[in-house]
PDB file of C-alpha atoms in Angstrom:
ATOM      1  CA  UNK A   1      21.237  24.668  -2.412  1.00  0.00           C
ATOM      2  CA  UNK A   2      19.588  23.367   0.741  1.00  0.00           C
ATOM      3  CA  UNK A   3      19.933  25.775   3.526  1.00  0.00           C
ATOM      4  CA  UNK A   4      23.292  25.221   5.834  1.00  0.00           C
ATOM      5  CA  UNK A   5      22.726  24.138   9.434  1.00  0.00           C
ATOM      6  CA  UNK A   6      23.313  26.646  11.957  1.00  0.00           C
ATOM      7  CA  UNK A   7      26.976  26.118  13.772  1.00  0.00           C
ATOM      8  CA  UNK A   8      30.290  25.189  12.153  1.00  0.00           C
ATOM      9  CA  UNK A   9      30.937  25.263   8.748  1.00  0.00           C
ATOM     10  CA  UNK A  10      32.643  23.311   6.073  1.00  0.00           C
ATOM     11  CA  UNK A  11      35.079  25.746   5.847  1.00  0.00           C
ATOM     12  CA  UNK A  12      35.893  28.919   6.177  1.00  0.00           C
ATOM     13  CA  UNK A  13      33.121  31.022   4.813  1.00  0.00           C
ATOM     14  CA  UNK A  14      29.294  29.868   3.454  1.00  0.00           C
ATOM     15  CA  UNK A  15      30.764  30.668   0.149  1.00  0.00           C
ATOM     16  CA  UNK A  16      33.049  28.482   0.468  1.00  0.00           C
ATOM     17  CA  UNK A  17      31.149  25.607   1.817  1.00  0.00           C
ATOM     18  CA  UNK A  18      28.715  26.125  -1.115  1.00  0.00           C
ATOM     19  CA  UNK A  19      31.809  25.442  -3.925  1.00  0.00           C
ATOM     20  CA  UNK A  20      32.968  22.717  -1.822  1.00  0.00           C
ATOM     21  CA  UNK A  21      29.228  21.032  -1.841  1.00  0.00           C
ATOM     22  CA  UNK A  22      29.116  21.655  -5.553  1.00  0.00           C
ATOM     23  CA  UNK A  23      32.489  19.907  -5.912  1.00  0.00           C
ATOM     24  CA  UNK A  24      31.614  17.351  -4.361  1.00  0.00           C
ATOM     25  CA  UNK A  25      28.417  17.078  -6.579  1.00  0.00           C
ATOM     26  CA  UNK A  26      29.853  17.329  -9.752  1.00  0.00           C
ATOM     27  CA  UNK A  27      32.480  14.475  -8.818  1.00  0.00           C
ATOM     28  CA  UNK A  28      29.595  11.964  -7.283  1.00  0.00           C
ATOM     29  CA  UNK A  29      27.965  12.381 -10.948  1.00  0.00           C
ATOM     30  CA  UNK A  30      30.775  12.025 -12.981  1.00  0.00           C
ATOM     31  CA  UNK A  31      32.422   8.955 -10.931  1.00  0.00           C
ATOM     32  CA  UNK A  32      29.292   7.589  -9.808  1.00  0.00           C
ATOM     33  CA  UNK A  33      31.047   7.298  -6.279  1.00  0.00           C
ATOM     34  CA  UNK A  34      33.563   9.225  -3.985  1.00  0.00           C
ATOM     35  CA  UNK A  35      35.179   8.703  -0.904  1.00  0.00           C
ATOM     36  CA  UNK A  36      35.109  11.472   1.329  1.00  0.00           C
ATOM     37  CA  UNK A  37      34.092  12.429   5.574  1.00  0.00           C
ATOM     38  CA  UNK A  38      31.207  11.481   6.590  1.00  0.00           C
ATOM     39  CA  UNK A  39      30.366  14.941   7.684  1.00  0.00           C
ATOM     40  CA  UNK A  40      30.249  16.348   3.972  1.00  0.00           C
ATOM     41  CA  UNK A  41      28.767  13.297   2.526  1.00  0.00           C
ATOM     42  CA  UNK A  42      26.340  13.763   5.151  1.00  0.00           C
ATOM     43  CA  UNK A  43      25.865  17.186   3.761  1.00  0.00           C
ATOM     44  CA  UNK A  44      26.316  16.356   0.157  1.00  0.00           C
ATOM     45  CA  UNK A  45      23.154  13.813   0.214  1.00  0.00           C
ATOM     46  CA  UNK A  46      20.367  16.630   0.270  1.00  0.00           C
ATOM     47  CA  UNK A  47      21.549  19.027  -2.649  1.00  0.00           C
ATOM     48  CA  UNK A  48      22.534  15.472  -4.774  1.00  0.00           C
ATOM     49  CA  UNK A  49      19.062  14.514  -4.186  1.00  0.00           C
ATOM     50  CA  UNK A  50      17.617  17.641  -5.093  1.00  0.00           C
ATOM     51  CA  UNK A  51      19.893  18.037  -8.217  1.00  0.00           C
ATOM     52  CA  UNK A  52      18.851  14.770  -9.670  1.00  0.00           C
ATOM     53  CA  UNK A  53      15.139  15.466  -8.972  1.00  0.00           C
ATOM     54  CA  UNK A  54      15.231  18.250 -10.768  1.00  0.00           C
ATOM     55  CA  UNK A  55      16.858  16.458 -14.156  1.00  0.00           C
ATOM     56  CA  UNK A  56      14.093  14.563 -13.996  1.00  0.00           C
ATOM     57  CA  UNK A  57      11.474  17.249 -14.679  1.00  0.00           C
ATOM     58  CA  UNK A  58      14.275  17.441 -17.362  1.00  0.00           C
ATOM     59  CA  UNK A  59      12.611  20.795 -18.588  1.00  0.00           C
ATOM     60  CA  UNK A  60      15.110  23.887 -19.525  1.00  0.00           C
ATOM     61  CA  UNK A  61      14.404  26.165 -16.309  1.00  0.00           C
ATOM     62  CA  UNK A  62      15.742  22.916 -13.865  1.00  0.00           C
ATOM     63  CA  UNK A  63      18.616  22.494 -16.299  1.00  0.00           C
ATOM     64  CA  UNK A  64      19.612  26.291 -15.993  1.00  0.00           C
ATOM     65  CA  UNK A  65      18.912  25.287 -11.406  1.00  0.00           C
ATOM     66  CA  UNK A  66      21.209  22.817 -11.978  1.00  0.00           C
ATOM     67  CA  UNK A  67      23.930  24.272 -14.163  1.00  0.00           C
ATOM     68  CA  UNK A  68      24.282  27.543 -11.919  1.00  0.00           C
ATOM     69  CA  UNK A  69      25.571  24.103  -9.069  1.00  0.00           C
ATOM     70  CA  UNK A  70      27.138  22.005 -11.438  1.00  0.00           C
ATOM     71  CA  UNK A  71      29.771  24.052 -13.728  1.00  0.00           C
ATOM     72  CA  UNK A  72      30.682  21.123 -15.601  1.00  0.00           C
ATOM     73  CA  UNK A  73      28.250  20.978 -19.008  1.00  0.00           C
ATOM     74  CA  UNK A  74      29.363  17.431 -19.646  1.00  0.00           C
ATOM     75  CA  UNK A  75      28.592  16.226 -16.095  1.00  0.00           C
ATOM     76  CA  UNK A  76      25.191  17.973 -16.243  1.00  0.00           C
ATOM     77  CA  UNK A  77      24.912  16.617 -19.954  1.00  0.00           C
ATOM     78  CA  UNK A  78      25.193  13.004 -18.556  1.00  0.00           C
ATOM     79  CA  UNK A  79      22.947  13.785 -15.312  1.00  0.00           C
ATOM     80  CA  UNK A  80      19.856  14.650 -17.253  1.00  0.00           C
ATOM     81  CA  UNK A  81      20.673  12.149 -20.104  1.00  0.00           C
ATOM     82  CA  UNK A  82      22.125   8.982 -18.308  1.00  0.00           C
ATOM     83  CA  UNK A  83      21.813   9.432 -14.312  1.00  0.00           C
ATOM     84  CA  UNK A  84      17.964  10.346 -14.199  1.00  0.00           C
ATOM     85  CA  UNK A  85      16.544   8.287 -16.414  1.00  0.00           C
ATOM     86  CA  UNK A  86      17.540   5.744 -14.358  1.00  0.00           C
ATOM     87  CA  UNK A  87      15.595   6.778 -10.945  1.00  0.00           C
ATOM     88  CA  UNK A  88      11.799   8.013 -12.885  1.00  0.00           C
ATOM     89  CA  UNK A  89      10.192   5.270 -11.341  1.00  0.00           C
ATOM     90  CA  UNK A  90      12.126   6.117  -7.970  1.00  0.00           C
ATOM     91  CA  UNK A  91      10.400   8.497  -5.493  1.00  0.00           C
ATOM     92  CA  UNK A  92      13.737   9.265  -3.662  1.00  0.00           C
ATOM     93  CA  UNK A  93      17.066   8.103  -2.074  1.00  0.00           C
ATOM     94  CA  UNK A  94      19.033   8.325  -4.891  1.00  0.00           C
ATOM     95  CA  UNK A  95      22.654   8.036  -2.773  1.00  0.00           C
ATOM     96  CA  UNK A  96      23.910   5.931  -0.173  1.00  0.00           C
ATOM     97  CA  UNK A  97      26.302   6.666   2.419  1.00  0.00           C
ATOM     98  CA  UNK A  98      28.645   3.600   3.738  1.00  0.00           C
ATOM     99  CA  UNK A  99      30.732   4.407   6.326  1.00  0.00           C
ATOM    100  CA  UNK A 100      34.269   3.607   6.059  1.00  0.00           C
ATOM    101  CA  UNK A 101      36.828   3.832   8.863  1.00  0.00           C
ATOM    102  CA  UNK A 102      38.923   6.076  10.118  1.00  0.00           C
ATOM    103  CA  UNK A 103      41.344   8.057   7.778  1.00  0.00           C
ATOM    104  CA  UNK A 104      44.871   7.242   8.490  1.00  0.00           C
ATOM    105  CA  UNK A 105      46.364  10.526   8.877  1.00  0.00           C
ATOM    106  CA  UNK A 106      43.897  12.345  11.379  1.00  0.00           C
ATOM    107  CA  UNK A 107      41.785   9.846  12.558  1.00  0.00           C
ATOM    108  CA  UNK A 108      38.839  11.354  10.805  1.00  0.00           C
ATOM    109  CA  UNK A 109      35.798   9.174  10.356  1.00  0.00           C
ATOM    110  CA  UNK A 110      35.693   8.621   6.108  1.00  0.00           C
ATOM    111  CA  UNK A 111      32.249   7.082   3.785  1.00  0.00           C
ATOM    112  CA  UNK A 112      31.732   6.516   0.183  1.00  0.00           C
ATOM    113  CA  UNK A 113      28.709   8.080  -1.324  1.00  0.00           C
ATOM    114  CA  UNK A 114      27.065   6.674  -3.999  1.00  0.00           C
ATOM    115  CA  UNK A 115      24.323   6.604  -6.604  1.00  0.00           C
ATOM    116  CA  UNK A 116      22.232   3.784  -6.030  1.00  0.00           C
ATOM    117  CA  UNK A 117      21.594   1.889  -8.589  1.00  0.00           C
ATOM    118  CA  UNK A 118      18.125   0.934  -9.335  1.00  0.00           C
ATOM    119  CA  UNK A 119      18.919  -2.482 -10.755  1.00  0.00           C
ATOM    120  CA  UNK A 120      20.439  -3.735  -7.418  1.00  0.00           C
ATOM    121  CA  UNK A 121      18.010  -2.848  -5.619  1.00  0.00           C
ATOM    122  CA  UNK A 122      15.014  -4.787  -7.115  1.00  0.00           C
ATOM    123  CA  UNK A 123      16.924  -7.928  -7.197  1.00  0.00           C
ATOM    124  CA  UNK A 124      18.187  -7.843  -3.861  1.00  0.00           C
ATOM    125  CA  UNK A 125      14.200  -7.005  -2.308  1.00  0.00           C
ATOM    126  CA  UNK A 126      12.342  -9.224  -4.127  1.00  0.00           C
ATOM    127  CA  UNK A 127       8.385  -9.096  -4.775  1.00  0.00           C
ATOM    128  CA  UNK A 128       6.857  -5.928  -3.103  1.00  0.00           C
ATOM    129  CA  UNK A 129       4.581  -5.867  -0.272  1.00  0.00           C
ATOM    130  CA  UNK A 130       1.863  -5.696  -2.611  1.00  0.00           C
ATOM    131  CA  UNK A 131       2.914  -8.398  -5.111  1.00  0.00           C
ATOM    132  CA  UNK A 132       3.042 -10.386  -1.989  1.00  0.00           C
ATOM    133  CA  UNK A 133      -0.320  -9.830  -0.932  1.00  0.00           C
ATOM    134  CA  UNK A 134      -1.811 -10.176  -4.149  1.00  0.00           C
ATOM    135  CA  UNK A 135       0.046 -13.691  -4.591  1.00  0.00           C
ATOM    136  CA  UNK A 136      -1.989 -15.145  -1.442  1.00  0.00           C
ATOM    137  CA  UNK A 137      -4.949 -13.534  -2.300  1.00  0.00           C
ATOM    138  CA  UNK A 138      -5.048 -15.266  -5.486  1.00  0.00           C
ATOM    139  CA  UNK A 139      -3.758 -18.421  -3.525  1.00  0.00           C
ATOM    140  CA  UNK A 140      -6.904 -18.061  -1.326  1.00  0.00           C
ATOM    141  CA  UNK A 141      -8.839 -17.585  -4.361  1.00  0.00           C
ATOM    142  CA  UNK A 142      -8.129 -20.226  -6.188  1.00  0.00           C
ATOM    143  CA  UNK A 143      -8.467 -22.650  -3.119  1.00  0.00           C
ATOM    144  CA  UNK A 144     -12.108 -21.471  -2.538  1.00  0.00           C
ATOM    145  CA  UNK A 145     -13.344 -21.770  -6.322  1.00  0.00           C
ATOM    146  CA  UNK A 146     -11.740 -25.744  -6.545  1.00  0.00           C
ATOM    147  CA  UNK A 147     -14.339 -28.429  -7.508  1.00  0.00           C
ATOM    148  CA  UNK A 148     -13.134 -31.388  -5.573  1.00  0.00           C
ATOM    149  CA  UNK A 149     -13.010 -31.750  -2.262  1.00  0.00           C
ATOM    150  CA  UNK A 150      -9.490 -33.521  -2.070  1.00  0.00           C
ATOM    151  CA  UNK A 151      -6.506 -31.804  -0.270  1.00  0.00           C
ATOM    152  CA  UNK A 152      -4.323 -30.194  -2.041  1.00  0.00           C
ATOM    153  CA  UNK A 153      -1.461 -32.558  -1.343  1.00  0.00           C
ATOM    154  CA  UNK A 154      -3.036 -35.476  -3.453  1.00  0.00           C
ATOM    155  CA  UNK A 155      -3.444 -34.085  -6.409  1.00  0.00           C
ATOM    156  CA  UNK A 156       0.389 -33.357  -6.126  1.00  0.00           C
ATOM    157  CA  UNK A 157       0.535 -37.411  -5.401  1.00  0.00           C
ATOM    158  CA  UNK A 158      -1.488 -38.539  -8.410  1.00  0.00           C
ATOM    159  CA  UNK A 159       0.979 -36.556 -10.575  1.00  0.00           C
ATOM    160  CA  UNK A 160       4.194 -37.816  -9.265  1.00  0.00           C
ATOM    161  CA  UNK A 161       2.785 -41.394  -9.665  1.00  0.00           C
ATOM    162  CA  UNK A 162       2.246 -40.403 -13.453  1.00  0.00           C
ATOM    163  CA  UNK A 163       5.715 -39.366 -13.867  1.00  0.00           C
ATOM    164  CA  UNK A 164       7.064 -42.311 -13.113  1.00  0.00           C
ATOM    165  CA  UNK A 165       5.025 -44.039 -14.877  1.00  0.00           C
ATOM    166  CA  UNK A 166       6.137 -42.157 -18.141  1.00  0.00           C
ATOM    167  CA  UNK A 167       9.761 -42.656 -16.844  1.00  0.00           C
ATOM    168  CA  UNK A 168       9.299 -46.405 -17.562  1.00  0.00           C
ATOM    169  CA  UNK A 169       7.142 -47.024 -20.380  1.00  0.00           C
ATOM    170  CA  UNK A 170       5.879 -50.635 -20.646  1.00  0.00           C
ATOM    171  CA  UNK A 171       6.368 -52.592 -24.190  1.00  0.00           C
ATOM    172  CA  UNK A 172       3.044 -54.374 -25.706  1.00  0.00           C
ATOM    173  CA  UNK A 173       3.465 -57.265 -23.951  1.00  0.00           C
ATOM    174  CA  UNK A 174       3.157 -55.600 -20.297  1.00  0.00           C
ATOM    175  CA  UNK A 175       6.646 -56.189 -19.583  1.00  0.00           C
ATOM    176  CA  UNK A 176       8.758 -52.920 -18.501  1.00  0.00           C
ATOM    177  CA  UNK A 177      11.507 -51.628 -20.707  1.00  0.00           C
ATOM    178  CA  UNK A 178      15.216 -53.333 -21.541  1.00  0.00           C
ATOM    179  CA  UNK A 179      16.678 -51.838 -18.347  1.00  0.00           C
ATOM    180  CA  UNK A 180      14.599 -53.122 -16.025  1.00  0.00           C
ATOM    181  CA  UNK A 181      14.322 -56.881 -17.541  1.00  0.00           C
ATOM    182  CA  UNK A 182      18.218 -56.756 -16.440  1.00  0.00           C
ATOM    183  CA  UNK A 183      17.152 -55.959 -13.186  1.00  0.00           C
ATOM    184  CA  UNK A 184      15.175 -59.519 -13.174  1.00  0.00           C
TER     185      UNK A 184
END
């Protein structure tokens, strides 16, 4: 368990705040996402982190770390078998927090906290700053080792010029093909 923040607590007693944290934990793995204050999700984040980095040493002595947070053996089952495979190749911020609104009752400010899933997030970010910079290096490469002396936008002439030329192939008497003669 991370260490609490000095000042209020999330309830009444630390030993209470630490089963409400692990509640909270064992329902983010088994749903994947809750919906809860932004105060404990805020507080949630650092022992989900650390619970997940620990399934994926994966070794028994993390297992036994994680099981004395998580009482569920199915949930811890599927976070060592499903949820951490998922993030190896992930150095860290496994959750996100998106804030919601206010709660209708009291006013109180709500977010869903998720996994992240690692899928999503290499399609919506693209190449990496490195693939990037080894794309124009190549690019700058390549343009240095060329032969001829022509820009590059010619060459990029010559071949349209030969697609259209294969677009209307001439018959053996020099004339173009049917469609055009209509044309005539």
């Amino acid at each position: 368990m991370p260490t609490p923040p000095k000042g209020p607590r999330l309830g009444g007693s630390p030993a209470h705040e630490k089963l409400l944290l692990a509640n909270l934990a064992t329902e983010l793995f088994r749903h994947g996402k809750i919906k809860t204050t932004e105060t404990k999700a805020k507080r949630l984040r650092p022992l989900a982190e650390q619970l997940i980095t620990k399934a994926k040493r994966g070794d028994l002595a993390n297992r036994r770390r994680v099981l004395g947070v998580v009482r569920d053996k199915d949930v811890v089952y599927s976070l060592f078998e499903q949820i951490a495979p998922r993030y190896t190749n992930r150095p860290g911020g496994y959750t996100r927090i998106t804030k919601t609104g206010p709660r209708k009752g009291d006013a109180a400010p709500m977010a869903v906290i998720e996994l992240v899933e690692e899928l999503q997030v290499a399609a919506v970010t693209g190449p990496s700053k490195e693939a990037r910079k080894a794309a124009a290096q190549q690019n700058k490469v390549e343009a240095l080792t060329r032969d001829d002396e022509t820009p590059a936008a010619e060459p990029a002439a010559k071949a349209d010029d030969a697609d259209q030329d294969a677009e209307a192939p001439e018959n053996a008497s020099g004339d173009k093909a049917e469609g055009e003669d209509s044309k005539a």
